[in-house]
CSV table of C-alpha atoms and ligand atoms in Angstrom, one decimal:
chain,number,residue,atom,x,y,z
A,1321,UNK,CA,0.0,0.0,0.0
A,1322,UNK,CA,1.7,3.2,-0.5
A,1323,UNK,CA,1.0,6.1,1.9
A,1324,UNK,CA,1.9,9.4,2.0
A,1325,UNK,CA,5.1,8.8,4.3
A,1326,UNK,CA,7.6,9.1,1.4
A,1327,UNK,CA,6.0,12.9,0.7
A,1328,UNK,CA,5.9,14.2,4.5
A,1329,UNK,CA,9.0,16.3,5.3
A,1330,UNK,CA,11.2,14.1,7.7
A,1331,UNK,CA,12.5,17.2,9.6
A,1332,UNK,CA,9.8,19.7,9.1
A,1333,UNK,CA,10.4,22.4,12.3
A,1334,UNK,CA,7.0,23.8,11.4
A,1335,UNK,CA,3.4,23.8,10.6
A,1336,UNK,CA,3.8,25.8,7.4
A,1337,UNK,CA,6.5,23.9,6.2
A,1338,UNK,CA,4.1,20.1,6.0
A,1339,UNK,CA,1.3,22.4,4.6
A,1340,UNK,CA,3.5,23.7,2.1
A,1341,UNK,CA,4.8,19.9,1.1
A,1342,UNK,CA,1.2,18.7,1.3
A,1343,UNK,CA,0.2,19.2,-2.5
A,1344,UNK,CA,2.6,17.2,-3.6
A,1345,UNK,CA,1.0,14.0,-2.1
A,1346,UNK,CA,0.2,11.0,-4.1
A,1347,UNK,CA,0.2,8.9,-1.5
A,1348,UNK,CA,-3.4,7.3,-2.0
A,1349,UNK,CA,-5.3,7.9,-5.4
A,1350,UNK,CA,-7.4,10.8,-3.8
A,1351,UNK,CA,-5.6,13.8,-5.0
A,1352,UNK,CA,-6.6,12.8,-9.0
A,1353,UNK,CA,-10.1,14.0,-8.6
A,1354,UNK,CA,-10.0,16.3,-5.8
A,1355,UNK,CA,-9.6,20.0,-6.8
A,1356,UNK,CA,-6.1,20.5,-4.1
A,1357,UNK,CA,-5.4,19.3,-0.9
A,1358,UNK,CA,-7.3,21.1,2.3
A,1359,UNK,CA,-4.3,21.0,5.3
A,1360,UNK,CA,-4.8,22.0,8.9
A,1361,UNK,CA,-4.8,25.4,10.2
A,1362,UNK,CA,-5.3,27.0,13.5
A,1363,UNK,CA,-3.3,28.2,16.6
A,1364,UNK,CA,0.7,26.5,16.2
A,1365,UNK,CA,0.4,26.4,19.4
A,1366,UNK,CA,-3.3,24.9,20.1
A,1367,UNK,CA,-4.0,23.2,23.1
A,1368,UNK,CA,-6.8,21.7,21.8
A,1369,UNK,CA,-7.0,20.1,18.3
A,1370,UNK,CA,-10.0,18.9,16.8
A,1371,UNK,CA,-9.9,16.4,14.1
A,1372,UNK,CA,-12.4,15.7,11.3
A,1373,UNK,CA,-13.2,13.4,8.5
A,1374,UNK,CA,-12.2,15.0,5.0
A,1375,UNK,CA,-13.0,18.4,3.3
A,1376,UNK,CA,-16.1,18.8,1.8
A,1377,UNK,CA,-16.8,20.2,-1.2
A,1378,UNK,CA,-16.7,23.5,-0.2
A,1379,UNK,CA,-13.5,23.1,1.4
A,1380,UNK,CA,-11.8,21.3,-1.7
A,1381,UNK,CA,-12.9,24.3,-4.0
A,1382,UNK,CA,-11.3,27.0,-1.1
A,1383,UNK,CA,-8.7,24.9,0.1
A,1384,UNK,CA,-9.4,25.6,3.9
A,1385,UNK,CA,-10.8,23.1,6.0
A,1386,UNK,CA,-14.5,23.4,7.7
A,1387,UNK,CA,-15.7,26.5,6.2
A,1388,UNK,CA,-18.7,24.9,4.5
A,1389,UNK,CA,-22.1,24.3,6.6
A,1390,UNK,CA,-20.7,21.5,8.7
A,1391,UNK,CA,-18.0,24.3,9.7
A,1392,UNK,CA,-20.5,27.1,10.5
A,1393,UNK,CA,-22.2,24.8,12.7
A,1394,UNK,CA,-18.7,23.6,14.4
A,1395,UNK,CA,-18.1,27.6,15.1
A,1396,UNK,CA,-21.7,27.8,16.6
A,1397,UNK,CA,-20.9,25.0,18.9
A,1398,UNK,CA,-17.7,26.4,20.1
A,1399,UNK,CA,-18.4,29.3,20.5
A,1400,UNK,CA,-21.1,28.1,23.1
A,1401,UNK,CA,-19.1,25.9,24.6
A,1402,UNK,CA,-16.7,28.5,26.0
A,1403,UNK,CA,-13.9,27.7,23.9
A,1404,UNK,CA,-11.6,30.3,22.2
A,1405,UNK,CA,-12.1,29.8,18.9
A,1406,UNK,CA,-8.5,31.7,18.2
A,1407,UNK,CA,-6.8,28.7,19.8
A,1408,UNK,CA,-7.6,26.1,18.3
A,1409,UNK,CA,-6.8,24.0,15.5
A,1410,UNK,CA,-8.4,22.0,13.0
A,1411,UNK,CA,-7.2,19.4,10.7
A,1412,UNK,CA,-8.6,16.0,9.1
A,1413,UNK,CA,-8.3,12.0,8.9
A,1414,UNK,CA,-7.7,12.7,5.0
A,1415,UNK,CA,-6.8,15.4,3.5
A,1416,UNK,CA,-8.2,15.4,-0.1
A,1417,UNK,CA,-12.4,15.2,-0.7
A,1418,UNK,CA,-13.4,11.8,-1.6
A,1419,UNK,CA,-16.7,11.8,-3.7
A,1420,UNK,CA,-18.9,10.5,-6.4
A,1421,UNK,CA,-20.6,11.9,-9.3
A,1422,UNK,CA,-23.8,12.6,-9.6
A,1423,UNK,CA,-24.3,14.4,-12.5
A,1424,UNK,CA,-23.0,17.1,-12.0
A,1425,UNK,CA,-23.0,17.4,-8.0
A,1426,UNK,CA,-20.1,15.7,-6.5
A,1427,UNK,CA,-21.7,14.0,-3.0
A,1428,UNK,CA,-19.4,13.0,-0.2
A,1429,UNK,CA,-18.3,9.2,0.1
A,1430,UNK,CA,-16.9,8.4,3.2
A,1431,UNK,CA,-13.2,7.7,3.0
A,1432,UNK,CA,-11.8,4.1,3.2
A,1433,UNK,CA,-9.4,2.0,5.4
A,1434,UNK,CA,-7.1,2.6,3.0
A,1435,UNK,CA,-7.3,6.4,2.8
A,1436,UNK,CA,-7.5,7.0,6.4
A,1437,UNK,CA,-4.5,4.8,6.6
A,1438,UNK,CA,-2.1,6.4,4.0
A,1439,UNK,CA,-3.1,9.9,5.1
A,1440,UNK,CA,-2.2,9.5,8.6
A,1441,UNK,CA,1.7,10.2,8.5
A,1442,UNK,CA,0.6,13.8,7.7
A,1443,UNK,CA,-2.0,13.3,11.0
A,1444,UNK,CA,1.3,12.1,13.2
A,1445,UNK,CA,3.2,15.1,11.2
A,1446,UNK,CA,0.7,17.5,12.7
A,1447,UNK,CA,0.5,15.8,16.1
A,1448,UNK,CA,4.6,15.7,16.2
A,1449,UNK,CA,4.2,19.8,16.2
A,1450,UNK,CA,1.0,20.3,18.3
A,1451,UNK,CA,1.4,18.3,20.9
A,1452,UNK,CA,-2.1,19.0,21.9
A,1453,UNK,CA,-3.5,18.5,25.0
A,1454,UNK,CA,-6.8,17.6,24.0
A,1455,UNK,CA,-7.9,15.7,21.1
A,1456,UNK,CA,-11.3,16.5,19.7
A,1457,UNK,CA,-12.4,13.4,17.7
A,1458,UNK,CA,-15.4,14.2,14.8
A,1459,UNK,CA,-16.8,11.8,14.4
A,1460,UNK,CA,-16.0,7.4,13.0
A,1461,UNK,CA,-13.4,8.6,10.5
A,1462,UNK,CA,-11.3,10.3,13.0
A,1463,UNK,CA,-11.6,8.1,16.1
A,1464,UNK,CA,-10.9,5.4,13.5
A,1465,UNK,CA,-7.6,7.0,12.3
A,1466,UNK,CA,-6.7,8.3,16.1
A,1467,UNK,CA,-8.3,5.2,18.7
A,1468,UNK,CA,-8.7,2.3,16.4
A,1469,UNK,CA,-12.2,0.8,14.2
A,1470,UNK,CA,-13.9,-0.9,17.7
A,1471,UNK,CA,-14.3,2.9,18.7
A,1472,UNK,CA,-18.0,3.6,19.1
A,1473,UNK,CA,-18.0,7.1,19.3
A,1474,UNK,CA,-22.0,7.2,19.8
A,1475,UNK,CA,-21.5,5.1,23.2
A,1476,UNK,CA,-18.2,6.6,24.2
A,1477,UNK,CA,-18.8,10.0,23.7
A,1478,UNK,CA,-18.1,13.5,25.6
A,1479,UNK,CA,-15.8,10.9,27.7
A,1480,UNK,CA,-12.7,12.3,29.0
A,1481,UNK,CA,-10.1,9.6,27.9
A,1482,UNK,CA,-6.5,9.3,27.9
A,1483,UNK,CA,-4.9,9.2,24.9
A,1484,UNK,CA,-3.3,7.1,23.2
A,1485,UNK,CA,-3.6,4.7,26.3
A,1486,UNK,CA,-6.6,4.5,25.1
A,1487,UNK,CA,-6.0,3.7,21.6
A,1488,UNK,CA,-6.2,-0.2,20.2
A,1489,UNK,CA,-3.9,1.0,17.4
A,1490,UNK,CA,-0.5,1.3,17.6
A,1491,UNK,CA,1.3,4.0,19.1
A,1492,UNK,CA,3.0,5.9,16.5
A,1493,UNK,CA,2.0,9.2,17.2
A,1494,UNK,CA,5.1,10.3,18.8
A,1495,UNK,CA,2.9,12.8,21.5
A,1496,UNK,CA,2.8,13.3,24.9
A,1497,UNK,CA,0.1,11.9,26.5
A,1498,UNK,CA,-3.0,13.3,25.8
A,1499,UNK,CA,-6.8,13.9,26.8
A,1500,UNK,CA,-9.2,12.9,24.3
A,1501,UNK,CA,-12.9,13.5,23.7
A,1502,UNK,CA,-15.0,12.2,20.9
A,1503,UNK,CA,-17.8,13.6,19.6
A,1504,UNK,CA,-20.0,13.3,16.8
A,1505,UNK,CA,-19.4,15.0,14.1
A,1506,UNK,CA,-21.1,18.3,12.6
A,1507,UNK,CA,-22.1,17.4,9.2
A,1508,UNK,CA,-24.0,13.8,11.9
A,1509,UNK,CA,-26.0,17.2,13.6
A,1510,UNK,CA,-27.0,18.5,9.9
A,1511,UNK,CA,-28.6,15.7,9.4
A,1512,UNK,CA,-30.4,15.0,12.3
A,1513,UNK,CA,-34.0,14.5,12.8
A,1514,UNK,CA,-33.8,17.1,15.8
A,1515,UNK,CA,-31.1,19.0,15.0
A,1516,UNK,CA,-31.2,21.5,17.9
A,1517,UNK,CA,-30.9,18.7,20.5
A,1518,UNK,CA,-28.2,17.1,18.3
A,1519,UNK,CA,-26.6,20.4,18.2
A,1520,UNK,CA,-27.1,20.9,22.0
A,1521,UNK,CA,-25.4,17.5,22.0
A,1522,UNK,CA,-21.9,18.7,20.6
A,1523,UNK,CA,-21.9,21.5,22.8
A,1524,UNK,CA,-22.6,19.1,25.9
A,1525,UNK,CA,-19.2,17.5,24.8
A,1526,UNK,CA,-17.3,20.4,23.7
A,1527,UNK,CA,-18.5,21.7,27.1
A,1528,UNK,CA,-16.2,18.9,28.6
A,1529,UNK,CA,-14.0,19.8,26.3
A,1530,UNK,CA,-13.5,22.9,27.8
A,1531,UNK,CA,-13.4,21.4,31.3
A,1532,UNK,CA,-10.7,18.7,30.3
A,1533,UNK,CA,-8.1,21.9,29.7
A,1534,UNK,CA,-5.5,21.8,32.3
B,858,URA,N1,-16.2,17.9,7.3
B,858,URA,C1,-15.0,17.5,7.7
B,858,URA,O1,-14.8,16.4,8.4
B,858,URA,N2,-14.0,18.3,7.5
B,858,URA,C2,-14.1,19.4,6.8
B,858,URA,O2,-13.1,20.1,6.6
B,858,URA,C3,-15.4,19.8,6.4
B,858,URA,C4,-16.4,19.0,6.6
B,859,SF4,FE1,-2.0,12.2,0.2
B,859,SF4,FE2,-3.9,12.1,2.0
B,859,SF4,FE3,-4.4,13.2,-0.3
B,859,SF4,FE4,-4.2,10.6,-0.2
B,859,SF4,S1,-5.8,11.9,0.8
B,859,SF4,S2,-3.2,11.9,-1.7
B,859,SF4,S3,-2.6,10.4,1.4
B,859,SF4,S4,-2.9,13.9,1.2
């Protein structure tokens, strides 16, 4: 399986030096039909780090991660949760937009095994320079690249857990320990059939969130 190991910078000091390797990844066959690669971006120096699935289609056309509707929501939630929106960061499992054609809308198709898995060295890249505190996990995509696939994120959570003691898969996320707190993912509250007690929901956990900070 190739991944995207051989593209990721071995001694990259900083954020902006991965994100400015990133579009040359062709690590899984992704990056053919997605319109650029959609990096991480936030606070360098983020306690908290929240990790999603992959950019949608908004995001592939502007190249930034969550700044389509799942995004706006994500802000909303935040914001009510108490966190400081200006320190944080946000990244993805996968960093280029998976999707099929329909016509001429492209719809999301969740990522693979094998995407997840050759995306991550650019995950561990990010994690490597964060060192985060607390890991916010969107979502079955992300607690599958970050915990391991027996994750059930609806049972587990708004949990505080210890990461990656926690984690089935193996270690290679060379961080300190870390708190972790999965959630579901904004795009799950769109949607819902009640959406404002799903949203309430992610603010519940992003309310622990908050409390898990040191
Ligand atoms: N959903 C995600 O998981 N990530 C994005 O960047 C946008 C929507
Ligand atoms: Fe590389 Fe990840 Fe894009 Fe695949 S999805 S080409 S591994 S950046």
């Amino acid at each position: 399986m190739t991944t995207a190991q051989e593209f990721v910078p071995d001694r990259a000091r900083t954020l902006d030096e991965l994100k400015a390797a990133a579009p040359s990844c062709k690590g899984c066959d992704l990056y053919q039909d997605a319109t650029q690669v959609v990096f991480g971006r936030g606070d360098a120096h983020a306690r908290v780090v929240f990790v999603g699935e992959q950019p949608g289609d908004i995001e592939d056309q502007k190249g930034l991660p969550f700044v389509g509707p799942a995004g706006h929501l994500l802000r909303r939630a935040v914001d009510k949760a108490g966190l400081d929106p200006a320190h944080i960061y946000i990244t993805n499992a996968v960093k280029h937009f998976r999707f099929e054609l329909r016509g001429r809308r492209r719809i999301h198709k969740t990522p693979d095994r094998v995407h997840i898995e050759a995306c991550r060295p650019w995950l561990v890249s990010e994690f490597a320079l964060l060192r985060p505190e607390v890991v916010v996990v969107l979502g079955a995509t992300a607690a599958r690249a970050l915990i391991g696939p027996s994750f059930r994120v609806t049972q587990q959570r708004g949990q505080v857990l210890d990461w990656p003691a926690a984690a089935q898969r193996p270690a290679d996320f060379p961080v300190e320990p870390a708190k972790l707190v999965a959630t579901i993912h904004p795009s799950a509250v769109l949607r819902a059939d009640n959406q404002d007690i799903a949203f309430d929901g992610l603010v519940a956990d992003l309310r622990v969130v908050a409390g898990a900070l040191r």
